[in-house]
mmCIF file of C-alpha atoms and ligand atoms in Angstrom:
data_model
loop_
_atom_site.group_PDB
_atom_site.id
_atom_site.type_symbol
_atom_site.label_atom_id
_atom_site.label_comp_id
_atom_site.label_asym_id
_atom_site.label_seq_id
_atom_site.Cartn_x
_atom_site.Cartn_y
_atom_site.Cartn_z
ATOM 1 C CA MET A 1 131.382 135.369 23.569
ATOM 2 C CA LEU A 2 128.609 136.416 25.901
ATOM 3 C CA LEU A 3 129.292 138.117 29.217
ATOM 4 C CA ASN A 4 127.408 135.431 31.126
ATOM 5 C CA SER A 5 130.053 132.872 30.134
ATOM 6 C CA ILE A 6 132.741 134.750 32.146
ATOM 7 C CA GLY A 7 130.615 136.647 34.675
ATOM 8 C CA GLU A 8 131.320 139.839 36.622
ATOM 9 C CA PHE A 9 134.711 138.740 37.942
ATOM 10 C CA GLY A 10 135.783 137.181 34.635
ATOM 11 C CA PHE A 11 135.170 140.591 33.027
ATOM 12 C CA ILE A 12 137.170 142.431 35.729
ATOM 13 C CA GLU A 13 140.084 139.985 35.350
ATOM 14 C CA ARG A 14 140.225 140.702 31.577
ATOM 15 C CA PHE A 15 141.064 144.391 32.011
ATOM 16 C CA LYS A 16 142.711 144.531 35.453
ATOM 17 C CA PRO A 17 146.255 143.657 34.200
ATOM 18 C CA MET A 18 146.132 146.515 31.634
ATOM 19 C CA PHE A 19 146.179 149.058 34.444
ATOM 20 C CA SER A 20 148.397 147.496 37.111
ATOM 21 C CA HIS A 21 151.674 148.991 35.760
ATOM 22 C CA LEU A 22 150.139 152.472 36.044
ATOM 23 C CA LEU A 23 149.825 152.180 39.817
ATOM 24 C CA ASN A 24 152.304 154.339 41.700
ATOM 25 C CA SER A 25 154.328 152.819 44.497
ATOM 26 C CA GLY A 26 152.201 152.197 47.574
ATOM 27 C CA GLN A 27 148.925 152.332 45.658
ATOM 28 C CA THR A 28 146.584 149.350 45.691
ATOM 29 C CA GLY A 29 144.030 149.141 42.906
ATOM 30 C CA ILE A 30 141.360 146.673 41.824
ATOM 31 C CA GLY A 31 140.780 143.649 44.046
ATOM 32 C CA ASP A 32 139.996 144.889 47.530
ATOM 33 C CA ASP A 33 136.961 146.554 49.106
ATOM 34 C CA CYS A 34 138.665 149.922 48.629
ATOM 35 C CA ALA A 35 141.608 151.212 46.640
ATOM 36 C CA ILE A 36 144.475 152.496 48.817
ATOM 37 C CA ILE A 37 146.263 155.767 48.023
ATOM 38 C CA PRO A 38 149.274 156.851 50.109
ATOM 39 C CA VAL A 39 149.028 160.433 51.419
ATOM 40 C CA ASN A 40 152.001 160.959 53.720
ATOM 41 C CA GLU A 41 154.104 159.127 56.319
ATOM 42 C CA LYS A 42 151.112 158.707 58.627
ATOM 43 C CA GLU A 43 148.016 158.376 56.491
ATOM 44 C CA GLU A 44 146.494 156.545 53.547
ATOM 45 C CA TRP A 45 143.269 157.275 51.680
ATOM 46 C CA LEU A 46 140.685 154.625 50.920
ATOM 47 C CA VAL A 47 138.336 154.999 47.938
ATOM 48 C CA THR A 48 135.290 152.915 47.098
ATOM 49 C CA THR A 49 132.279 153.169 44.802
ATOM 50 C CA ASP A 50 129.080 151.140 44.395
ATOM 51 C CA LEU A 51 126.196 151.448 41.980
ATOM 52 C CA LEU A 52 122.528 150.678 42.709
ATOM 53 C CA VAL A 53 120.314 150.206 39.651
ATOM 54 C CA GLU A 54 116.521 150.093 39.730
ATOM 55 C CA GLY A 55 115.199 146.620 38.910
ATOM 56 C CA VAL A 56 118.629 145.053 39.594
ATOM 57 C CA HIS A 57 119.519 146.190 43.120
ATOM 58 C CA PHE A 58 116.164 147.529 44.250
ATOM 59 C CA LEU A 59 112.477 147.516 43.343
ATOM 60 C CA LYS A 60 111.105 151.042 43.361
ATOM 61 C CA ASP A 61 107.691 149.849 44.602
ATOM 62 C CA ALA A 62 109.156 147.914 47.532
ATOM 63 C CA ILE A 63 111.746 150.272 49.019
ATOM 64 C CA SER A 64 110.900 153.811 50.119
ATOM 65 C CA PRO A 65 113.050 156.613 48.655
ATOM 66 C CA TYR A 66 114.319 157.404 52.166
ATOM 67 C CA GLN A 67 115.413 153.771 52.657
ATOM 68 C CA LEU A 68 117.022 153.789 49.209
ATOM 69 C CA GLY A 69 119.066 156.827 50.211
ATOM 70 C CA VAL A 70 120.154 155.098 53.415
ATOM 71 C CA LYS A 71 121.103 151.919 51.545
ATOM 72 C CA SER A 72 123.082 153.781 48.843
ATOM 73 C CA MET A 73 125.313 155.300 51.503
ATOM 74 C CA ALA A 74 125.445 152.229 53.770
ATOM 75 C CA VAL A 75 126.725 149.804 51.126
ATOM 76 C CA ASN A 76 129.607 152.162 50.333
ATOM 77 C CA LEU A 77 130.462 152.930 53.961
ATOM 78 C CA SER A 78 130.533 149.180 54.499
ATOM 79 C CA ASP A 79 133.531 148.937 52.143
ATOM 80 C CA ILE A 80 135.354 151.613 54.172
ATOM 81 C CA ALA A 81 134.513 149.618 57.333
ATOM 82 C CA ALA A 82 135.875 146.481 55.671
ATOM 83 C CA MET A 83 139.340 148.041 55.481
ATOM 84 C CA GLY A 84 139.149 149.439 59.038
ATOM 85 C CA GLY A 85 138.880 153.014 57.713
ATOM 86 C CA THR A 86 137.164 156.248 58.716
ATOM 87 C CA PRO A 87 134.957 157.960 56.108
ATOM 88 C CA ILE A 88 135.942 161.495 55.038
ATOM 89 C CA GLY A 89 133.520 162.495 52.297
ATOM 90 C CA ALA A 90 130.952 161.209 49.799
ATOM 91 C CA PHE A 91 130.147 161.851 46.117
ATOM 92 C CA LEU A 92 126.771 161.083 44.552
ATOM 93 C CA SER A 93 126.147 160.477 40.855
ATOM 94 C CA ILE A 94 122.562 159.902 39.913
ATOM 95 C CA ALA A 95 120.703 159.130 36.672
ATOM 96 C CA ILE A 96 117.005 160.023 36.985
ATOM 97 C CA PRO A 97 114.053 159.207 34.692
ATOM 98 C CA LYS A 98 112.432 162.502 33.716
ATOM 99 C CA ASP A 99 108.961 161.660 35.128
ATOM 100 C CA THR A 100 110.360 161.314 38.686
ATOM 101 C CA GLU A 101 108.617 163.398 41.352
ATOM 102 C CA VAL A 102 110.743 165.965 43.173
ATOM 103 C CA GLU A 103 109.203 164.790 46.489
ATOM 104 C CA TYR A 104 110.609 161.303 45.782
ATOM 105 C CA LEU A 105 114.078 162.784 45.279
ATOM 106 C CA ASP A 106 113.740 164.930 48.423
ATOM 107 C CA GLU A 107 113.049 161.773 50.444
ATOM 108 C CA LEU A 108 115.997 159.996 48.783
ATOM 109 C CA MET A 109 118.279 162.876 49.766
ATOM 110 C CA LYS A 110 116.901 162.860 53.336
ATOM 111 C CA GLY A 111 117.917 159.191 53.582
ATOM 112 C CA ILE A 112 121.393 159.988 52.262
ATOM 113 C CA HIS A 113 121.615 162.914 54.682
ATOM 114 C CA SER A 114 120.634 160.805 57.713
ATOM 115 C CA VAL A 115 123.561 158.439 57.126
ATOM 116 C CA ALA A 116 125.871 161.357 56.340
ATOM 117 C CA GLU A 117 124.961 162.910 59.730
ATOM 118 C CA ARG A 118 125.315 159.597 61.579
ATOM 119 C CA TYR A 119 128.876 159.023 60.328
ATOM 120 C CA SER A 120 129.871 162.701 59.856
ATOM 121 C CA VAL A 121 130.445 162.264 56.121
ATOM 122 C CA PRO A 122 129.747 165.412 54.059
ATOM 123 C CA LEU A 123 128.361 165.050 50.545
ATOM 124 C CA MET A 124 131.125 166.817 48.597
ATOM 125 C CA GLY A 125 130.053 166.540 44.967
ATOM 126 C CA GLY A 126 128.674 164.273 42.282
ATOM 127 C CA ASP A 127 126.823 164.383 38.985
ATOM 128 C CA THR A 128 123.149 164.498 37.955
ATOM 129 C CA THR A 129 121.855 163.296 34.611
ATOM 130 C CA LYS A 130 118.725 162.055 32.841
ATOM 131 C CA SER A 131 118.072 158.328 32.562
ATOM 132 C CA LEU A 132 115.917 156.995 29.735
ATOM 133 C CA GLN A 133 114.222 154.419 31.922
ATOM 134 C CA HIS A 134 115.609 153.398 35.309
ATOM 135 C CA LEU A 135 116.901 155.226 38.367
ATOM 136 C CA ALA A 136 120.607 154.567 38.973
ATOM 137 C CA ILE A 137 122.498 155.765 42.051
ATOM 138 C CA ASN A 138 126.259 155.690 42.355
ATOM 139 C CA VAL A 139 127.970 156.720 45.575
ATOM 140 C CA CYS A 140 131.724 157.079 45.959
ATOM 141 C CA ILE A 141 133.229 157.418 49.428
ATOM 142 C CA ILE A 142 136.712 158.535 50.367
ATOM 143 C CA GLY A 143 138.042 157.504 53.748
ATOM 144 C CA ASN A 144 141.356 157.260 55.494
ATOM 145 C CA CYS A 145 143.334 155.084 57.846
ATOM 146 C CA GLU A 146 146.716 155.002 59.525
ATOM 147 C CA LYS A 147 149.467 154.125 57.023
ATOM 148 C CA GLY A 148 149.867 150.362 56.649
ATOM 149 C CA LYS A 149 146.851 149.613 58.847
ATOM 150 C CA ALA A 150 144.238 148.969 56.133
ATOM 151 C CA ARG A 151 143.017 145.389 56.329
ATOM 152 C CA ARG A 152 143.179 143.619 52.998
ATOM 153 C CA ARG A 153 141.704 140.428 51.648
ATOM 154 C CA GLY A 154 145.154 138.932 51.138
ATOM 155 C CA MET A 155 146.217 139.040 54.803
ATOM 156 C CA ALA A 156 144.746 135.754 56.080
ATOM 157 C CA LYS A 157 147.156 133.241 57.643
ATOM 158 C CA VAL A 158 146.819 129.465 57.973
ATOM 159 C CA GLY A 159 145.331 128.673 61.411
ATOM 160 C CA ASP A 160 143.410 131.975 61.705
ATOM 161 C CA LEU A 161 139.887 131.803 63.075
ATOM 162 C CA ILE A 162 137.217 133.064 60.671
ATOM 163 C CA CYS A 163 134.792 135.427 62.383
ATOM 164 C CA VAL A 164 131.756 137.527 61.485
ATOM 165 C CA SER A 165 130.449 140.646 63.215
ATOM 166 C CA GLY A 166 126.732 139.779 63.273
ATOM 167 C CA ASN A 167 123.774 137.727 62.064
ATOM 168 C CA LEU A 168 123.755 136.297 58.547
ATOM 169 C CA GLY A 169 120.910 135.571 56.149
ATOM 170 C CA ASP A 170 118.475 138.246 57.382
ATOM 171 C CA SER A 171 118.813 140.376 54.273
ATOM 172 C CA ALA A 172 118.294 137.421 51.905
ATOM 173 C CA ALA A 173 115.201 136.470 53.892
ATOM 174 C CA GLY A 174 113.980 140.076 53.719
ATOM 175 C CA LEU A 175 114.397 140.032 49.931
ATOM 176 C CA GLU A 176 112.480 136.753 49.725
ATOM 177 C CA ALA A 177 109.672 138.318 51.774
ATOM 178 C CA VAL A 178 109.603 141.399 49.521
ATOM 179 C CA LEU A 179 109.542 139.359 46.293
ATOM 180 C CA ASN A 180 106.768 137.095 47.570
ATOM 181 C CA LYS A 181 104.798 139.916 49.229
ATOM 182 C CA PHE A 182 104.610 138.087 52.571
ATOM 183 C CA PRO A 183 102.276 139.494 55.263
ATOM 184 C CA LYS A 184 104.252 141.917 57.428
ATOM 185 C CA THR A 185 104.495 140.117 60.777
ATOM 186 C CA PRO A 186 107.012 141.668 63.218
ATOM 187 C CA ALA A 187 109.650 139.067 62.197
ATOM 188 C CA ILE A 188 109.124 139.643 58.467
ATOM 189 C CA THR A 189 109.184 143.430 58.958
ATOM 190 C CA ALA A 190 112.500 143.180 60.833
ATOM 191 C CA LEU A 191 114.008 141.055 58.035
ATOM 192 C CA ILE A 192 112.793 143.444 55.318
ATOM 193 C CA ASP A 193 114.249 146.389 57.276
ATOM 194 C CA LYS A 194 117.609 144.590 57.383
ATOM 195 C CA HIS A 195 117.432 144.235 53.600
ATOM 196 C CA HIS A 196 116.427 147.837 52.933
ATOM 197 C CA THR A 197 118.523 149.648 55.534
ATOM 198 C CA PRO A 198 121.719 147.746 56.331
ATOM 199 C CA THR A 199 124.084 149.136 58.967
ATOM 200 C CA PRO A 200 127.668 149.757 57.875
ATOM 201 C CA ARG A 201 129.960 148.361 60.594
ATOM 202 C CA ILE A 202 132.254 151.395 60.700
ATOM 203 C CA GLU A 203 132.930 151.341 64.462
ATOM 204 C CA GLU A 204 133.355 147.564 64.450
ATOM 205 C CA GLY A 205 135.856 147.764 61.570
ATOM 206 C CA ALA A 206 137.844 150.462 63.334
ATOM 207 C CA LEU A 207 138.019 148.448 66.552
ATOM 208 C CA LEU A 208 138.942 145.204 64.815
ATOM 209 C CA SER A 209 141.686 146.842 62.757
ATOM 210 C CA SER A 210 143.250 148.295 65.922
ATOM 211 C CA TYR A 211 144.305 144.731 66.855
ATOM 212 C CA ALA A 212 147.383 143.374 65.060
ATOM 213 C CA GLY A 213 145.973 139.848 65.423
ATOM 214 C CA VAL A 214 143.058 140.732 63.120
ATOM 215 C CA HIS A 215 144.499 139.829 59.725
ATOM 216 C CA ALA A 216 142.257 139.787 56.611
ATOM 217 C CA MET A 217 138.938 141.614 56.534
ATOM 218 C CA MET A 218 136.126 142.290 54.053
ATOM 219 C CA ASP A 219 132.437 143.078 54.154
ATOM 220 C CA LEU A 220 129.768 140.520 53.302
ATOM 221 C CA SER A 221 127.932 141.983 50.323
ATOM 222 C CA ASP A 222 127.423 138.692 48.473
ATOM 223 C CA GLY A 223 127.425 136.186 51.375
ATOM 224 C CA VAL A 224 130.092 133.972 52.972
ATOM 225 C CA ALA A 225 129.925 131.374 50.155
ATOM 226 C CA SER A 226 130.751 134.006 47.500
ATOM 227 C CA ASP A 227 132.854 136.468 49.524
ATOM 228 C CA LEU A 228 135.139 134.225 51.598
ATOM 229 C CA PRO A 229 136.705 132.762 48.394
ATOM 230 C CA HIS A 230 137.990 136.301 47.626
ATOM 231 C CA ILE A 231 139.995 136.180 50.886
ATOM 232 C CA LEU A 232 141.110 132.614 50.146
ATOM 233 C CA LYS A 233 142.312 133.445 46.611
ATOM 234 C CA ALA A 234 144.054 136.655 47.678
ATOM 235 C CA SER A 235 145.724 134.924 50.663
ATOM 236 C CA GLY A 236 146.505 131.606 48.917
ATOM 237 C CA CYS A 237 144.762 129.416 51.469
ATOM 238 C CA GLY A 238 141.619 127.351 52.108
ATOM 239 C CA ALA A 239 138.920 127.326 54.784
ATOM 240 C CA ILE A 240 136.684 125.061 56.797
ATOM 241 C CA ILE A 241 133.304 126.529 57.733
ATOM 242 C CA GLU A 242 131.002 124.907 60.293
ATOM 243 C CA VAL A 243 127.466 125.925 59.286
ATOM 244 C CA SER A 244 126.051 125.176 62.744
ATOM 245 C CA HIS A 245 128.161 128.133 63.977
ATOM 246 C CA LEU A 246 126.690 130.656 61.537
ATOM 247 C CA PRO A 247 124.890 133.315 63.623
ATOM 248 C CA ILE A 248 121.172 133.303 62.796
ATOM 249 C CA SER A 249 118.643 135.782 64.216
ATOM 250 C CA ASP A 250 115.487 134.703 66.054
ATOM 251 C CA GLU A 251 113.492 136.472 63.332
ATOM 252 C CA LEU A 252 115.112 134.388 60.596
ATOM 253 C CA ARG A 253 114.642 131.163 62.551
ATOM 254 C CA SER A 254 110.945 131.822 63.138
ATOM 255 C CA ALA A 255 110.275 132.955 59.548
ATOM 256 C CA ALA A 256 112.238 129.962 58.203
ATOM 257 C CA GLU A 257 110.044 127.631 60.239
ATOM 258 C CA GLU A 258 106.881 129.300 58.989
ATOM 259 C CA TYR A 259 107.865 129.418 55.307
ATOM 260 C CA GLY A 260 109.955 126.231 55.121
ATOM 261 C CA TRP A 261 113.209 128.034 54.302
ATOM 262 C CA ASP A 262 116.593 126.393 54.777
ATOM 263 C CA CYS A 263 118.068 129.032 57.075
ATOM 264 C CA LEU A 264 121.559 127.447 57.064
ATOM 265 C CA SER A 265 121.837 127.938 53.293
ATOM 266 C CA MET A 266 120.415 131.438 53.602
ATOM 267 C CA ALA A 267 123.019 132.335 56.251
ATOM 268 C CA ALA A 268 125.845 130.700 54.266
ATOM 269 C CA ALA A 269 125.004 132.114 50.851
ATOM 270 C CA GLY A 270 122.556 134.996 51.232
ATOM 271 C CA GLY A 271 123.841 138.423 50.205
ATOM 272 C CA GLU A 272 123.646 141.993 51.472
ATOM 273 C CA ASP A 273 124.036 141.483 55.217
ATOM 274 C CA TYR A 274 127.018 143.893 55.202
ATOM 275 C CA GLU A 275 128.494 142.301 58.319
ATOM 276 C CA LEU A 276 132.287 142.133 58.508
ATOM 277 C CA LEU A 277 134.139 138.906 57.795
ATOM 278 C CA CYS A 278 137.633 138.742 59.304
ATOM 279 C CA THR A 279 140.374 136.280 60.134
ATOM 280 C CA ILE A 280 141.991 136.436 63.584
ATOM 281 C CA ALA A 281 145.093 134.769 65.039
ATOM 282 C CA PRO A 282 143.755 132.254 67.622
ATOM 283 C CA SER A 283 146.091 133.631 70.324
ATOM 284 C CA ASP A 284 144.544 137.099 69.944
ATOM 285 C CA PHE A 285 140.914 136.076 69.672
ATOM 286 C CA ASP A 286 139.962 136.341 73.367
ATOM 287 C CA ALA A 287 141.289 139.906 73.697
ATOM 288 C CA VAL A 288 139.645 141.019 70.443
ATOM 289 C CA ASN A 289 136.330 139.386 71.335
ATOM 290 C CA GLU A 290 136.389 140.889 74.841
ATOM 291 C CA ALA A 291 136.861 144.388 73.413
ATOM 292 C CA PHE A 292 134.195 143.719 70.770
ATOM 293 C CA LYS A 293 131.760 142.583 73.472
ATOM 294 C CA SER A 294 132.348 145.560 75.739
ATOM 295 C CA ASN A 295 131.981 148.044 72.842
ATOM 296 C CA PHE A 296 129.085 146.525 70.934
ATOM 297 C CA SER A 297 127.276 144.336 73.527
ATOM 298 C CA LYS A 298 127.584 141.284 71.301
ATOM 299 C CA GLU A 299 130.264 138.713 70.586
ATOM 300 C CA LEU A 300 132.077 137.912 67.386
ATOM 301 C CA SER A 301 130.877 134.630 65.875
ATOM 302 C CA THR A 302 133.622 132.173 65.004
ATOM 303 C CA ILE A 303 132.394 130.214 61.991
ATOM 304 C CA GLY A 304 135.520 128.322 60.952
ATOM 305 C CA PHE A 305 139.238 128.555 60.319
ATOM 306 C CA ILE A 306 141.805 129.091 57.605
ATOM 307 C CA THR A 307 143.611 126.018 56.257
ATOM 308 C CA GLY A 308 146.409 125.392 53.786
ATOM 309 C CA GLY A 309 145.648 123.978 50.362
ATOM 310 C CA ALA A 310 143.296 124.973 47.566
ATOM 311 C CA SER A 311 141.418 128.271 47.754
ATOM 312 C CA CYS A 312 138.025 126.766 48.413
ATOM 313 C CA ILE A 313 135.651 126.281 51.316
ATOM 314 C CA LYS A 314 135.022 122.917 52.932
ATOM 315 C CA TRP A 315 131.553 123.086 54.508
ATOM 316 C CA LEU A 316 130.701 121.046 57.618
ATOM 317 C CA ASP A 317 127.480 120.664 59.596
ATOM 318 C CA ASN A 318 128.291 119.452 63.113
ATOM 319 C CA GLY A 319 131.489 117.926 61.739
ATOM 320 C CA GLU A 320 129.785 116.087 58.867
ATOM 321 C CA GLU A 321 130.225 117.126 55.244
ATOM 322 C CA PHE A 322 127.596 119.721 54.259
ATOM 323 C CA ASN A 323 126.494 120.165 50.662
ATOM 324 C CA LEU A 324 125.618 123.804 50.096
ATOM 325 C CA GLY A 325 124.732 123.228 46.438
ATOM 326 C CA ASN A 326 125.104 125.774 43.678
ATOM 327 C CA VAL A 327 124.267 129.068 45.353
ATOM 328 C CA GLY A 328 125.273 132.709 45.236
ATOM 329 C CA PHE A 329 124.141 135.686 43.183
ATOM 330 C CA GLN A 330 125.377 135.966 39.589
ATOM 331 C CA HIS A 331 125.036 139.350 37.884
ATOM 332 C CA PHE A 332 125.187 137.961 34.310
HETATM 333 P P1 ADP B 1 132.644 145.157 46.607
HETATM 334 O O1 ADP B 1 131.536 144.114 46.632
HETATM 335 O O2 ADP B 1 133.486 145.148 47.828
HETATM 336 O O3 ADP B 1 132.133 146.534 46.263
HETATM 337 P P2 ADP B 1 133.201 144.097 44.046
HETATM 338 O O4 ADP B 1 133.038 142.639 44.229
HETATM 339 O O5 ADP B 1 132.059 144.888 43.472
HETATM 340 O O6 ADP B 1 133.619 144.747 45.448
HETATM 341 O O7 ADP B 1 134.472 144.405 43.147
HETATM 342 C C1 ADP B 1 135.672 143.678 43.335
HETATM 343 C C2 ADP B 1 136.838 144.557 42.961
HETATM 344 O O8 ADP B 1 136.778 144.898 41.568
HETATM 345 C C3 ADP B 1 136.879 145.885 43.712
HETATM 346 O O9 ADP B 1 138.246 146.186 43.998
HETATM 347 C C4 ADP B 1 136.310 146.872 42.721
HETATM 348 O O10 ADP B 1 136.806 148.190 42.927
HETATM 349 C C5 ADP B 1 136.776 146.310 41.390
HETATM 350 N N1 ADP B 1 135.850 146.626 40.267
HETATM 351 C C6 ADP B 1 134.578 146.210 40.098
HETATM 352 N N2 ADP B 1 134.052 146.686 38.959
HETATM 353 C C7 ADP B 1 135.016 147.460 38.376
HETATM 354 C C8 ADP B 1 135.096 148.254 37.193
HETATM 355 N N3 ADP B 1 134.062 148.350 36.363
HETATM 356 N N4 ADP B 1 136.257 148.918 36.957
HETATM 357 C C9 ADP B 1 137.306 148.836 37.796
HETATM 358 N N5 ADP B 1 137.299 148.100 38.928
HETATM 359 C C10 ADP B 1 136.180 147.420 39.229
HETATM 360 MG MG1 MG B 2 133.032 144.985 49.817
#
């Protein structure tokens, strides 16, 4: 049997049950943005790791080493944000082809350092090895949160509003522009920057998780169409998403017009925006959104709501059925 017949998640599901009985009480393992490890009566640790491989996650000619350093940290911090946590420390494991220039690696480390400074996350260890061909960067971040306060994918409740913390589809558009070597107009440059240097929503995650009415949360690494089903499966519910409510930047709208892109599909299914996706009790939404607005000078976007029934998304466009087609990134 070939891996592409079961995919990334089919593979994970094959070995996950072998380890579940080894979890100590209070520990949460595979299945959320971070693992949860109890520390004491007040605190839990959150642990996450993500790997970036040359040619798969980035093109060495398209992204600067500094940007690559930023992105390696940001995608991991985003998983801490997704649980409402605070980062404590980072570990970096790196496999380097032997003809790599030291100046390239210095720039990579400067990028990592800039994010470490921004979020006060020390680099505390790692591993360095030779790679036969491609550069591979693995970051692991440890964070913490108040005991019992981590937001998990399985916490959504029927009737919750489904909200996102910012614009969707920019990163997918940036990737499209990189792959097709589009001329770097201001709009295209902004979209490419979103793709190369995403912002982990650490402060947003902390604020959202301070409200009891914010139930499930995760970060959007693969896009709403691929990521929301993880919340739906873990919570045993369904969802209705209204695509006309997906927040789309002016840059994406103008580039979509110029290049004939379908920006609704890009916003619904494009990956790597690293915005937060959360579900909020309707009675709490106004208070949460008010606090979000006063802290971050932007509103949460409500894109749909949680329903009972099968764990799948019903897509609407202005109330009419919307066919998103077969989209989403498959690793294998
Ligand atoms: P994310 O996009 O938030 O980083 P993923 O979709 O990559 O999460 O992974 C889903 C879940 O499966 C996570 O809990 C992750 O820790 C776990 N996982 C992924 N790959 C492996 C692996 N090789 N071994 C153990 N757990 C894994
Ligand atoms: Mg995640």
